[in-house]
Amino acid sequence: MAAKLKKGDKVVVLAGKDKGKTGEITSVDPKSGKAVVDGVNIAIRHTRQSQTAQGGRLPKALPIDLSNLAIVDVNGKATRVGFRMEGDKKVRFAKTTGDVI
């Protein structure tokens, strides 16, 4: 199945502790159905100091379920994603406005 949300998409969180926050997808794991969004679902991870990096308590963005994310359209609202054929190419479009993503 084609991916409705991809790396680099601007998304808004629909559910959970970060509901309403927006961010950009940095990575997607289609097998587990999760994505990492910068600035969302942040947890503190304790890391040991190494020769290259300073240790301590570092914030890290953890994966969030794809069902809790919606893409943001040109108006800044959450929208669903649809697929249609334009010529011989399959494209994603926003269901609210009909614009190609």
Short mmCIF file of C-alpha atoms in Angstrom, two decimals:
data_model
loop_
_atom_site.label_atom_id
_atom_site.label_comp_id
_atom_site.label_asym_id
_atom_site.label_seq_id
_atom_site.Cartn_x
_atom_site.Cartn_y
_atom_site.Cartn_z
CA MET A 1 0.00 0.00 0.00
CA ALA A 2 1.23 3.50 -0.77
CA ALA A 3 2.39 5.62 2.16
CA LYS A 4 -0.02 8.37 3.19
CA LEU A 5 2.60 10.03 5.42
CA LYS A 6 6.22 10.35 4.34
CA LYS A 7 9.47 11.79 5.64
CA GLY A 8 9.45 15.58 5.46
CA ASP A 9 5.66 15.96 5.74
CA LYS A 10 4.31 18.63 8.09
CA VAL A 11 1.90 16.90 10.50
CA VAL A 12 -0.29 17.65 13.51
CA VAL A 13 -0.83 15.28 16.46
CA LEU A 14 -4.47 14.21 16.90
CA ALA A 15 -4.28 12.28 20.20
CA GLY A 16 -2.08 11.79 23.23
CA LYS A 17 -0.11 14.06 25.54
CA ASP A 18 1.12 16.21 22.64
CA LYS A 19 -2.33 16.73 21.03
CA GLY A 20 -2.39 19.82 18.82
CA LYS A 21 1.38 20.11 18.37
CA THR A 22 2.82 20.28 14.87
CA GLY A 23 6.15 19.14 13.51
CA GLU A 24 7.98 17.58 10.60
CA ILE A 25 8.39 13.83 10.17
CA THR A 26 12.06 12.85 10.45
CA SER A 27 11.63 9.09 9.90
CA VAL A 28 8.88 6.54 9.24
CA ASP A 29 8.78 2.83 10.11
CA PRO A 30 5.98 1.32 7.98
CA LYS A 31 6.41 -2.16 9.49
CA SER A 32 5.52 -0.99 13.01
CA GLY A 33 3.25 1.83 11.78
CA LYS A 34 5.12 4.54 13.66
CA ALA A 35 6.90 7.79 12.82
CA VAL A 36 9.34 10.10 14.60
CA VAL A 37 8.23 13.76 14.58
CA ASP A 38 10.64 16.44 15.75
CA GLY A 39 9.46 18.29 18.85
CA VAL A 40 6.74 15.72 19.63
CA ASN A 41 6.70 12.82 22.12
CA ILE A 42 9.94 13.95 23.78
CA ALA A 43 11.49 11.80 26.52
CA ILE A 44 14.65 12.28 28.57
CA ARG A 45 17.32 9.66 27.89
CA HIS A 46 20.38 9.27 30.13
CA THR A 47 23.53 8.74 28.09
CA ARG A 48 27.04 7.90 29.14
CA GLN A 49 29.82 10.31 28.23
CA SER A 50 32.08 9.25 25.37
CA GLN A 51 35.16 10.72 23.71
CA THR A 52 33.04 12.41 21.05
CA ALA A 53 29.84 13.34 22.90
CA GLN A 54 29.01 14.89 26.25
CA GLY A 55 26.86 12.63 28.45
CA GLY A 56 23.91 13.56 30.63
CA ARG A 57 20.16 13.84 30.32
CA LEU A 58 19.37 14.37 26.64
CA PRO A 59 15.88 14.93 25.16
CA LYS A 60 14.98 12.45 22.41
CA ALA A 61 11.93 12.27 20.13
CA LEU A 62 10.31 8.84 20.39
CA PRO A 63 8.09 7.20 17.72
CA ILE A 64 4.38 8.01 17.63
CA ASP A 65 1.69 5.92 15.96
CA LEU A 66 0.73 6.95 12.42
CA SER A 67 -2.97 6.81 13.33
CA ASN A 68 -2.41 9.72 15.74
CA LEU A 69 -0.95 11.97 13.00
CA ALA A 70 -2.64 13.98 10.25
CA ILE A 71 -1.00 15.96 7.48
CA VAL A 72 -1.37 19.76 7.53
CA ASP A 73 -2.86 21.37 4.39
CA VAL A 74 -2.11 24.83 2.98
CA ASN A 75 -4.67 26.42 5.34
CA GLY A 76 -2.88 24.97 8.40
CA LYS A 77 -5.67 22.49 9.21
CA ALA A 78 -5.45 18.73 9.65
CA THR A 79 -6.58 16.78 6.60
CA ARG A 80 -6.85 13.22 5.39
CA VAL A 81 -4.80 11.99 2.44
CA GLY A 82 -6.23 10.51 -0.74
CA PHE A 83 -4.70 9.11 -3.91
CA ARG A 84 -5.62 9.80 -7.51
CA MET A 85 -4.12 9.33 -10.94
CA GLU A 86 -2.87 12.38 -12.82
CA GLY A 87 -1.95 11.14 -16.24
CA ASP A 88 0.07 8.00 -15.59
CA LYS A 89 1.34 9.17 -12.19
CA LYS A 90 -0.25 8.35 -8.80
CA VAL A 91 -0.28 11.44 -6.55
CA ARG A 92 -1.35 12.22 -2.98
CA PHE A 93 -3.93 14.95 -2.42
CA ALA A 94 -5.52 16.68 0.57
CA LYS A 95 -9.15 15.66 1.05
CA THR A 96 -10.15 19.09 2.43
CA THR A 97 -8.85 21.25 -0.42
CA GLY A 98 -8.18 18.77 -3.21
CA ASP A 99 -4.66 20.16 -3.67
CA VAL A 100 -1.80 17.83 -4.60
CA ILE A 101 0.63 17.30 -1.73
#
